[in-house]
CSV table of C-alpha atoms and ligand atoms in Angstrom, one decimal:
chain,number,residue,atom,x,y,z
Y,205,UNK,CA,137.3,123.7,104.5
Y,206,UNK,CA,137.8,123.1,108.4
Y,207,UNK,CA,134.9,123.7,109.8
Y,208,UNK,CA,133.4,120.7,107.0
Y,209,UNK,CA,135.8,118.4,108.4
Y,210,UNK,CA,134.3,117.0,111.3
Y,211,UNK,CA,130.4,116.5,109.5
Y,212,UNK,CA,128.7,113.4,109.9
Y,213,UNK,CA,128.1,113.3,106.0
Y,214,UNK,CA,125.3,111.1,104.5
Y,215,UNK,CA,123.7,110.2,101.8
Y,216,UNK,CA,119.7,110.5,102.5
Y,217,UNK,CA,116.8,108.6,101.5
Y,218,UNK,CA,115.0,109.7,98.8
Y,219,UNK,CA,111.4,109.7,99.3
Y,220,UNK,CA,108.2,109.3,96.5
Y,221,UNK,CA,107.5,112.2,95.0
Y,222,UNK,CA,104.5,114.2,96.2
Y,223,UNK,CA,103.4,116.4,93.2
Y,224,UNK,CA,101.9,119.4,93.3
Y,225,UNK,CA,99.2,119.4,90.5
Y,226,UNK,CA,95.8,118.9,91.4
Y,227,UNK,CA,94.1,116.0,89.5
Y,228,UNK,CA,96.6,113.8,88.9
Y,229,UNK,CA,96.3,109.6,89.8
Y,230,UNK,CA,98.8,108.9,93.0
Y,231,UNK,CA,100.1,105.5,92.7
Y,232,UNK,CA,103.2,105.9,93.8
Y,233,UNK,CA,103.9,106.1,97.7
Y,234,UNK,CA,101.6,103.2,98.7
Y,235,UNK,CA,98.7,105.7,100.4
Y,236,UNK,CA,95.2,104.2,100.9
Y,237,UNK,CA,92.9,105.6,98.6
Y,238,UNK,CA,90.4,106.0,101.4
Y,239,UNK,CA,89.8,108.6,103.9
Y,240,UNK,CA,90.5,107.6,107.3
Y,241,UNK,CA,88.2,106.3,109.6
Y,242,UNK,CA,85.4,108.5,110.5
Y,243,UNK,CA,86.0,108.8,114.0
Y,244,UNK,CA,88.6,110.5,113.4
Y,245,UNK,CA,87.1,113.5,111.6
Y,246,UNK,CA,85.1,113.8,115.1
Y,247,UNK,CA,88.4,113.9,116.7
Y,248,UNK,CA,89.5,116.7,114.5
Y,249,UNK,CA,86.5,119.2,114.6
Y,250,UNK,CA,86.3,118.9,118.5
Y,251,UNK,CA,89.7,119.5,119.1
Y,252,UNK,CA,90.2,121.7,122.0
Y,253,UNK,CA,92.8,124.3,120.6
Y,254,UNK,CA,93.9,124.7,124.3
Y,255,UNK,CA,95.4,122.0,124.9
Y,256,UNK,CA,97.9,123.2,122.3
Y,257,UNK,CA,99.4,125.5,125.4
Y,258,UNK,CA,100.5,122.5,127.3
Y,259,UNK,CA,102.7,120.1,126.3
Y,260,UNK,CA,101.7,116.3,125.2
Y,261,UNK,CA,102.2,113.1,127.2
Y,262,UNK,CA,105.3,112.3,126.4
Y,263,UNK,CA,104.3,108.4,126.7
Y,264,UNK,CA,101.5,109.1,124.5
Y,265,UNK,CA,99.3,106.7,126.8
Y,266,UNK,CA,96.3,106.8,125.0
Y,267,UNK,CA,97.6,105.9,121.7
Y,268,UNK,CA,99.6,102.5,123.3
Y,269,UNK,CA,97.0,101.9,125.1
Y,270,UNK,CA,94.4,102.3,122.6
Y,271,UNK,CA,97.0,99.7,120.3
Y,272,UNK,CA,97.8,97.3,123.0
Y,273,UNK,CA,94.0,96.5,123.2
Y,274,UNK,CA,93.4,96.0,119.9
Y,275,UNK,CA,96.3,93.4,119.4
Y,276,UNK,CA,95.5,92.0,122.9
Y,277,UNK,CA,99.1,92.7,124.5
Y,278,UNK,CA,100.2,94.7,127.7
Y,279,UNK,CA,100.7,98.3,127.1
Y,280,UNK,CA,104.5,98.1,128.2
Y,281,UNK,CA,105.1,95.5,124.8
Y,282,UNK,CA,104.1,98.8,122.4
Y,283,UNK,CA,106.6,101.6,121.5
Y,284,UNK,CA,104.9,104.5,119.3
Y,285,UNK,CA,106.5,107.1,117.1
Y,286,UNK,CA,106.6,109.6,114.1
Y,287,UNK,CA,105.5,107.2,111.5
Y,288,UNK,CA,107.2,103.8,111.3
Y,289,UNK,CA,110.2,105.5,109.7
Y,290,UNK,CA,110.5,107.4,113.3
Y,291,UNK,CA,110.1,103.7,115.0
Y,292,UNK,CA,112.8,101.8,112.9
Y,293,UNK,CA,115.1,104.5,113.0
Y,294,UNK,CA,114.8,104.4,116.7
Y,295,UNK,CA,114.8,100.4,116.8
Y,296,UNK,CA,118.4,100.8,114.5
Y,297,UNK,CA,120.1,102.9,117.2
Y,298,UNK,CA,118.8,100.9,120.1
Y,299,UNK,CA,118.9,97.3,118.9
Y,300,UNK,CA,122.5,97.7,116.3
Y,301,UNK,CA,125.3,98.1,118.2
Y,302,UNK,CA,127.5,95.4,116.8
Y,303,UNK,CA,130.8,95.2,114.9
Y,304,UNK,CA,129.1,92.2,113.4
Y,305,UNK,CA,126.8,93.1,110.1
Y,306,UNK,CA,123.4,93.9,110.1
Y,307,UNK,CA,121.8,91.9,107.6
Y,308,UNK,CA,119.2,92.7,105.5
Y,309,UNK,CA,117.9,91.5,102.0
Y,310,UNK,CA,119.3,93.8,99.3
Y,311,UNK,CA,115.7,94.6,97.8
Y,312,UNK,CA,114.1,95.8,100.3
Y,313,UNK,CA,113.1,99.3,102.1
Y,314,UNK,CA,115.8,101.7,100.8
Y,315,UNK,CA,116.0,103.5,104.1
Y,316,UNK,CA,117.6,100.6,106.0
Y,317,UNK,CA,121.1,100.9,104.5
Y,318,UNK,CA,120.6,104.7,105.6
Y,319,UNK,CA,119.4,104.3,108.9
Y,320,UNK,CA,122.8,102.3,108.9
Y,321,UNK,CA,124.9,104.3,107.4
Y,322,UNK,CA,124.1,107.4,109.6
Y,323,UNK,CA,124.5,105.4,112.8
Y,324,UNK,CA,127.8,103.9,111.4
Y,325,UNK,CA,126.3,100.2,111.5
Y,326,UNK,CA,127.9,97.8,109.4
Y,327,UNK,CA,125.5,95.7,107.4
Y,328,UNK,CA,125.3,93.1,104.7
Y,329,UNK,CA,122.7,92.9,102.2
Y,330,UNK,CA,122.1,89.3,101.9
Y,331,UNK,CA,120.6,88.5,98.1
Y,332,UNK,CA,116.9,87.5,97.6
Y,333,UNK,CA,116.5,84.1,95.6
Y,334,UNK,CA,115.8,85.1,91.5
Y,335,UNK,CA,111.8,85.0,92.8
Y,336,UNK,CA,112.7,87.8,95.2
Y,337,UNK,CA,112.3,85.0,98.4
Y,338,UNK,CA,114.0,84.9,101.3
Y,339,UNK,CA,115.7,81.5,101.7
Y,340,UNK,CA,116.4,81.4,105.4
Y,341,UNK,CA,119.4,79.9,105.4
Y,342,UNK,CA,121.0,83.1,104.1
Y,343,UNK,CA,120.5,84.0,107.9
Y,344,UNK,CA,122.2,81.2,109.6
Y,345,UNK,CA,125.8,83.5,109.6
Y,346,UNK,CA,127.4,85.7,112.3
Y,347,UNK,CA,125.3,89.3,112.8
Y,348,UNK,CA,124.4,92.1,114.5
Y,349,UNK,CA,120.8,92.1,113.7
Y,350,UNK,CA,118.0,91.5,111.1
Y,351,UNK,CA,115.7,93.3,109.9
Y,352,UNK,CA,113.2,92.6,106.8
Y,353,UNK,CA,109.9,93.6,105.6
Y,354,UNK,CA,107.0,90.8,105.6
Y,355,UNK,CA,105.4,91.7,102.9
Y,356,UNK,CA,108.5,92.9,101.3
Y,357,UNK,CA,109.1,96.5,99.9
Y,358,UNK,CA,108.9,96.9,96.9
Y,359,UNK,CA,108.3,93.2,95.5
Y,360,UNK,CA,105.6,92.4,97.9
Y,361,UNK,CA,106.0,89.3,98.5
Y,362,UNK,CA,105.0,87.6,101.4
Y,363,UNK,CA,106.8,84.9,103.6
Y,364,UNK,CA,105.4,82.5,106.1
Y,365,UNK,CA,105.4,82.6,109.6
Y,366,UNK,CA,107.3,79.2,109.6
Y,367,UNK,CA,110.2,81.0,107.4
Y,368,UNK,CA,110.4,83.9,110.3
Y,369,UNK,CA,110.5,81.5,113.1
Y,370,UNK,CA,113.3,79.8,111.2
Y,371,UNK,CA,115.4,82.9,111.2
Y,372,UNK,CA,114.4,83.4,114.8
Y,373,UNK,CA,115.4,80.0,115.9
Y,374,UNK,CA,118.8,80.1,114.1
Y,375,UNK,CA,119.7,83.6,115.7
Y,376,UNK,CA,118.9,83.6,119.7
Y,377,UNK,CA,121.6,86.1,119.9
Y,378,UNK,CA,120.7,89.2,117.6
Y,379,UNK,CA,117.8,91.0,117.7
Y,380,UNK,CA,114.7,90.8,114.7
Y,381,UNK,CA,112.9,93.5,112.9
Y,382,UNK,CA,110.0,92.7,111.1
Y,383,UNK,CA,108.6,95.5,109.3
Y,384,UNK,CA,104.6,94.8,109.1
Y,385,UNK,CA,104.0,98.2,107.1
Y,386,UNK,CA,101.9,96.2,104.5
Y,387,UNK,CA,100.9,93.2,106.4
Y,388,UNK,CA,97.4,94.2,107.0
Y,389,UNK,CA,96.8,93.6,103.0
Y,390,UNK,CA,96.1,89.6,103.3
Y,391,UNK,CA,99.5,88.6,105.3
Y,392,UNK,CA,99.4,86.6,109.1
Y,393,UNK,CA,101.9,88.8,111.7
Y,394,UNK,CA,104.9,87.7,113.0
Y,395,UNK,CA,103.0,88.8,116.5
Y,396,UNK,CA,102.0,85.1,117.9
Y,397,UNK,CA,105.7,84.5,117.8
Y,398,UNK,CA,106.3,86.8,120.5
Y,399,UNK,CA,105.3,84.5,123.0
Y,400,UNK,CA,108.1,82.5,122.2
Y,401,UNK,CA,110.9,85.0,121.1
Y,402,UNK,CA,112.1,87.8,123.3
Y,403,UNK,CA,114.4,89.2,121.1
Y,404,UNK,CA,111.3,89.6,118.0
Y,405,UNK,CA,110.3,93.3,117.4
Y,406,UNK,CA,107.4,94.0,115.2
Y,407,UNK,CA,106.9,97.2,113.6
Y,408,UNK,CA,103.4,98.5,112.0
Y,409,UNK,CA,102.0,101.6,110.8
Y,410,UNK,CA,98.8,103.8,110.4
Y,411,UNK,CA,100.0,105.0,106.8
Y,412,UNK,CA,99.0,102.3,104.8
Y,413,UNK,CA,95.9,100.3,106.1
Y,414,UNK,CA,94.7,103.0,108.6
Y,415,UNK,CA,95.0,105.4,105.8
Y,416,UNK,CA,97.0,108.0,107.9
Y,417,UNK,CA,99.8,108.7,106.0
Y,418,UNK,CA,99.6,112.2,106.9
Y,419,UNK,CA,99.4,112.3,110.4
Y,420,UNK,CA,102.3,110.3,111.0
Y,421,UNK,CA,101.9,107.3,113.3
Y,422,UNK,CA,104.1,103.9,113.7
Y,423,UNK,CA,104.3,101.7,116.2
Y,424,UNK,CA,106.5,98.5,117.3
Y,425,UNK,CA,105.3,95.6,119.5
Y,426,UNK,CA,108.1,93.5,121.6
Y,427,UNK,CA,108.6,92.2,124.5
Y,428,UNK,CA,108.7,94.4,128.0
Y,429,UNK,CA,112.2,94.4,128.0
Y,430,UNK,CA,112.8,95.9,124.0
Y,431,UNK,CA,110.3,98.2,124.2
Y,432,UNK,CA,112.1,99.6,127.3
Y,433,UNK,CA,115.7,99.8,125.9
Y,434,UNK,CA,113.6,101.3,122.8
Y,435,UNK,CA,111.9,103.8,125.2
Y,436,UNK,CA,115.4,104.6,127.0
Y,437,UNK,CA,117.1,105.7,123.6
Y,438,UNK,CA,113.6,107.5,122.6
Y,439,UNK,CA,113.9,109.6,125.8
Y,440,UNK,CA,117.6,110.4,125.3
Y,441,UNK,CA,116.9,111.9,122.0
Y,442,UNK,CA,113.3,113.6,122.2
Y,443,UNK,CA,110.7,113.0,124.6
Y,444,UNK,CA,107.5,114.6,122.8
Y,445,UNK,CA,107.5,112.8,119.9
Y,446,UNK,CA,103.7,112.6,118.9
Y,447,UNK,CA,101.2,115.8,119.8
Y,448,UNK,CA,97.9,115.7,121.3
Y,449,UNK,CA,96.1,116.0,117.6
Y,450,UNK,CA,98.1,112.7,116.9
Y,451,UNK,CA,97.4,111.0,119.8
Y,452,UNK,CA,93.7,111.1,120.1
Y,453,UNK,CA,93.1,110.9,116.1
Y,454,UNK,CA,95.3,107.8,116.2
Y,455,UNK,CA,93.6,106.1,119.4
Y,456,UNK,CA,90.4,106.8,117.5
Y,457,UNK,CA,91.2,105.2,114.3
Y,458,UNK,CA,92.4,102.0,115.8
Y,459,UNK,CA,89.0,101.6,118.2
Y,460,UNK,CA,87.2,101.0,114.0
Y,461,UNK,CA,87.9,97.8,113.5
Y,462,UNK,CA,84.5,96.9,111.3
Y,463,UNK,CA,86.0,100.5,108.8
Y,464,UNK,CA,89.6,98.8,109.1
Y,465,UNK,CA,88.1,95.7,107.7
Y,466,UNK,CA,86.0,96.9,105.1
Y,467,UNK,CA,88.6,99.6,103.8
Y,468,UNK,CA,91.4,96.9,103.9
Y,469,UNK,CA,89.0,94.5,102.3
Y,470,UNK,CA,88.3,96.8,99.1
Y,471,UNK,CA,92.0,96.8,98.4
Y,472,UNK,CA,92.4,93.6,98.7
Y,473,UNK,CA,90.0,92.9,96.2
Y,474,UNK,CA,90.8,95.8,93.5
Y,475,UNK,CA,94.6,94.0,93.9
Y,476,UNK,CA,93.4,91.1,93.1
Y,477,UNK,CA,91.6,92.3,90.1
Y,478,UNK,CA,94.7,94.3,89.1
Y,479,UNK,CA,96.6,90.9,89.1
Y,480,UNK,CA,94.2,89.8,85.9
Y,481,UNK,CA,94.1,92.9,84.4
Y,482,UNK,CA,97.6,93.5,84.0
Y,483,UNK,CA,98.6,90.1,83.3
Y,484,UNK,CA,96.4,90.4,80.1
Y,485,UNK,CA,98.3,93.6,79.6
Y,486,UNK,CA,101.3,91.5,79.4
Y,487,UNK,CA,102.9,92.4,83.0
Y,488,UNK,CA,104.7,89.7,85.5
Y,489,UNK,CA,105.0,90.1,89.0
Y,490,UNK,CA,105.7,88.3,92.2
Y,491,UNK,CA,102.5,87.6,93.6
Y,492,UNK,CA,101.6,90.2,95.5
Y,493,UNK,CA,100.1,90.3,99.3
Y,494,UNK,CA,100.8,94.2,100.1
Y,495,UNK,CA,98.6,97.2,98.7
Y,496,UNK,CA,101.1,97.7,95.8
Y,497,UNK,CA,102.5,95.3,92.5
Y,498,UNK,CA,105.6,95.1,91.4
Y,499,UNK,CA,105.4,94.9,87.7
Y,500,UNK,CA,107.6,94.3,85.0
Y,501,UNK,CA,106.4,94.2,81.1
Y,502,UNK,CA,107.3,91.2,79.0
Y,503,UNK,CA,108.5,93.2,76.0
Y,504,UNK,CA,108.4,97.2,77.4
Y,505,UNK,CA,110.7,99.2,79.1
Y,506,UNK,CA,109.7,100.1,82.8
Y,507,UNK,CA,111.5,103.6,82.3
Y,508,UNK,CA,109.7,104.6,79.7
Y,509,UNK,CA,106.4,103.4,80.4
Y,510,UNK,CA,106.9,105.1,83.9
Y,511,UNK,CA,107.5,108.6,82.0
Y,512,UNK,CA,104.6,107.9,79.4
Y,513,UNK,CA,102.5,107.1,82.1
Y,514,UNK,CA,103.8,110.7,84.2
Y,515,UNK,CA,103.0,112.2,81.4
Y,516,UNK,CA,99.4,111.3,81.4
Y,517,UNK,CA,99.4,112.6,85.4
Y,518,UNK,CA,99.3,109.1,86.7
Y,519,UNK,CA,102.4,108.8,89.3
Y,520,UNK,CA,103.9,104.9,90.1
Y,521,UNK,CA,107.2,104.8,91.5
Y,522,UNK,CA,110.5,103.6,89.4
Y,523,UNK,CA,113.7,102.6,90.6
Y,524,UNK,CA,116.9,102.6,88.3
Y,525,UNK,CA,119.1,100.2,90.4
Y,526,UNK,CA,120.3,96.5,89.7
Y,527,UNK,CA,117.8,94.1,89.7
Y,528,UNK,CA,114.7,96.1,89.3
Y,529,UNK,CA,115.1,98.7,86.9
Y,530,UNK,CA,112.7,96.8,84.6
Y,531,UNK,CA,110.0,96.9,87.4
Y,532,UNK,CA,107.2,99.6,88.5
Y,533,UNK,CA,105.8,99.4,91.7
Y,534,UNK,CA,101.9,100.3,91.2
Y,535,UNK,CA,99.9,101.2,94.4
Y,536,UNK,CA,96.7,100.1,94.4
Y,537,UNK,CA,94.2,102.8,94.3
Y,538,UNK,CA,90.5,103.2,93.8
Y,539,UNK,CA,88.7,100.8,91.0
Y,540,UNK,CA,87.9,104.0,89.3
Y,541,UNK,CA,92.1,105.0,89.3
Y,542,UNK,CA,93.0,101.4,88.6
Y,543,UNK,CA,90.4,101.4,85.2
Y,544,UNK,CA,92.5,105.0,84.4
Y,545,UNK,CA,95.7,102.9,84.8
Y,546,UNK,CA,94.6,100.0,82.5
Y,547,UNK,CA,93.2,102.5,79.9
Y,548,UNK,CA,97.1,104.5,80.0
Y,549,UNK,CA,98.7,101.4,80.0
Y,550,UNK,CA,96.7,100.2,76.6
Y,551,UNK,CA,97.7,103.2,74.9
Y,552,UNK,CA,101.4,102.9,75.7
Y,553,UNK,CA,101.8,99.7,75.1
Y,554,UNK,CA,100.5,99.8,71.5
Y,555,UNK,CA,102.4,103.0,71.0
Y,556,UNK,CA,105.5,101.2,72.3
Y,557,UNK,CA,104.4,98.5,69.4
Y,558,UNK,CA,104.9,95.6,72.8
V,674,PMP,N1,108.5,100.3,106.1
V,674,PMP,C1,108.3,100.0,104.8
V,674,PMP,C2,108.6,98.7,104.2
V,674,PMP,C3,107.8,101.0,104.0
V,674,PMP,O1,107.6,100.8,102.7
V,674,PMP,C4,107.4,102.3,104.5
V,674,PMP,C5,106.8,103.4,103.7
V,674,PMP,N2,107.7,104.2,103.1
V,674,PMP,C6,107.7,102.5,105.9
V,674,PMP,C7,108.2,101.4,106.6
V,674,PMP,C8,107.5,103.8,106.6
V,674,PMP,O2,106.2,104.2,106.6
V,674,PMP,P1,105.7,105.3,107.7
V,674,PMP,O3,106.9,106.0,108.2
V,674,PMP,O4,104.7,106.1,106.9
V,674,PMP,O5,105.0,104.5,108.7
């Protein structure tokens, strides 16, 4: 048909399943199992509906400022947005514009290849080592960007900040992404480093360790000069990207650091728990510094513990694609969820016979 002809087709990302039954264990989008900061409940039932008439600030002041204190940098380094997902996909159309690749490890955040694809950047998905690392020499090759997670998504493995600055020493010329979502979980940011590297960006979010999911918040750090191209292409496309709601709730949740701590802190420790307890169960996994495990069964098939486990009304997330379709990636919840897990997982197993 003609009028189909000229469609800028893609194929989108498929995001975790959100299901609709009450009473059912969520471990399968990486959410915190904790509410948000209290402060932010405040926020919410003194909300002055009137300020609904007007529109928001469009630089959402409050919110970079409220950020740029808390990680001690000037208010012009921080970029915010819709969720990190809204940040990256602005960071892809302002910062790849090369005929050279885009590289990325090929597991890793499904969305980058579709960022890419819908802006019609080439890329190159550059393989992990059989551990799922990322041996930095992989990087020392002609691009047009590079972008990774630290911890990685979905294996959750960490790298060091002496691996990153590797990468950044060997490419002066492109521009790197490092996607903190899960580095609040035990990892050290890439952020120190941007004293030294101008073309670093840094990209963090309130979904996981601020436990905001819902609300949508994201935000990159950079230097003056990337945040403004990123601010440019932002105001090209949609200046009122985050509401007045957003805004204060988000400025309010970041001022708590001792709730940040403790809440961060508990998963921390129910991972680390959930590291003994499924080893016994017979699982392997990379070790994990995110708020998620990426698990594979020494004798049982991921697929069909995945559906045994739906079954029950306990949700993890399962990929069938090369390279990980013998691996569940298990969010770490509550103790109480986690003990639910184990108990499932018992039952399957032994009716699996593994
Ligand atoms: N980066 C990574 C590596 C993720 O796993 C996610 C969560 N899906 C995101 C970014 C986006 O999260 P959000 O948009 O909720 O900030």
């Amino acid at each position: 048909m003609s009028w189909e002809n000229n469609i800028r087709r893609v194929v989108p990302y498929t995001p975790g399943e959100q299901p609709k039954q009450q009473n059912i264990i969520k471990l399968n989008t990486n959410e915190n199992p904790y509410p948000p900061a209290p402060g932010v409940r405040e926020v919410l039932t003194q909300f002055d509906t009137d300020l609904l008439r007007k529109y928001p600030d469009p630089n959402a002041q409050v919110l970079v400022d409220a950020i740029a204190e808390n990680y001690g940098v000037n208010p012009k380094q921080v970029f915010v947005g819709v969720g990190s997902d809204d940040v990256l996909s602005m960071a892809f159309m302002t910062f790849f514009n090369s005929d050279k690749p885009v590289l990325f490890p090929d597991v890793t955040y499904s969305f980058y290849d579709v960022w890419a694809d819908v802006y019609r950047i080439t890329y190159k998905q550059i393989p992990l080592t059989e551990d799922f690392r990322i041996d930095p020499d992989d990087y020392r090759q002609e691009n047009g960007g590079i972008i990774f997670p630290n911890p990685n998504a979905p294996t959750g493995v960490l790298e060091s900040l002496e691996l990153i600055e590797e990468i950044l020493k060997a490419n002066p010329d492109s521009i790197v992404i490092v996607d903190e979502a899960y580095i609040d979980f035990g990892g050290q940011s890439a952020l120190p480093l941007l004293e030294k590297y101008e073309n670093l960006l840094v990209v963090q979010t309130f979904s996981k360790s601020r436990s905001m999911a819902g609300i949508r918040i994201g935000f990159a750090i950079g230097s003056e000069k990337l945040i403004g191209y990123m601010n440019d292409v932002k105001f090209s496309v949609n200046s009122y990207t985050m509401n007045h709601l957003t805004i204060q709730c988000g400025a309010q949740a970041i001022r708590d650091d001792a709730y940040f701590r403790e809440m961060t802190g508990r998963i921390i420790a129910t991972r680390e728990n959930a590291k003994k307890r499924l080893t016994a169960l017979g699982f392997t996994f990379p070790d994990s510094m995110s708020n998620f495990i990426f698990a594979s069964h020494r004798s049982a098939d991921a697929g069909r513990i995945f559906e045994a486990l739906k079954s029950r009304g306990i949700f993890v997330r399962y990929w069938n694609k090369p390279r990980i379709s013998n691996s569940l990636r298990i969010t770490i919840g509550t103790d109480a969820e986690m003990e639910q897990l184990y108990a499932a997982l018992t039952e399957i197993l032994a009716k699996e016979g593994a």
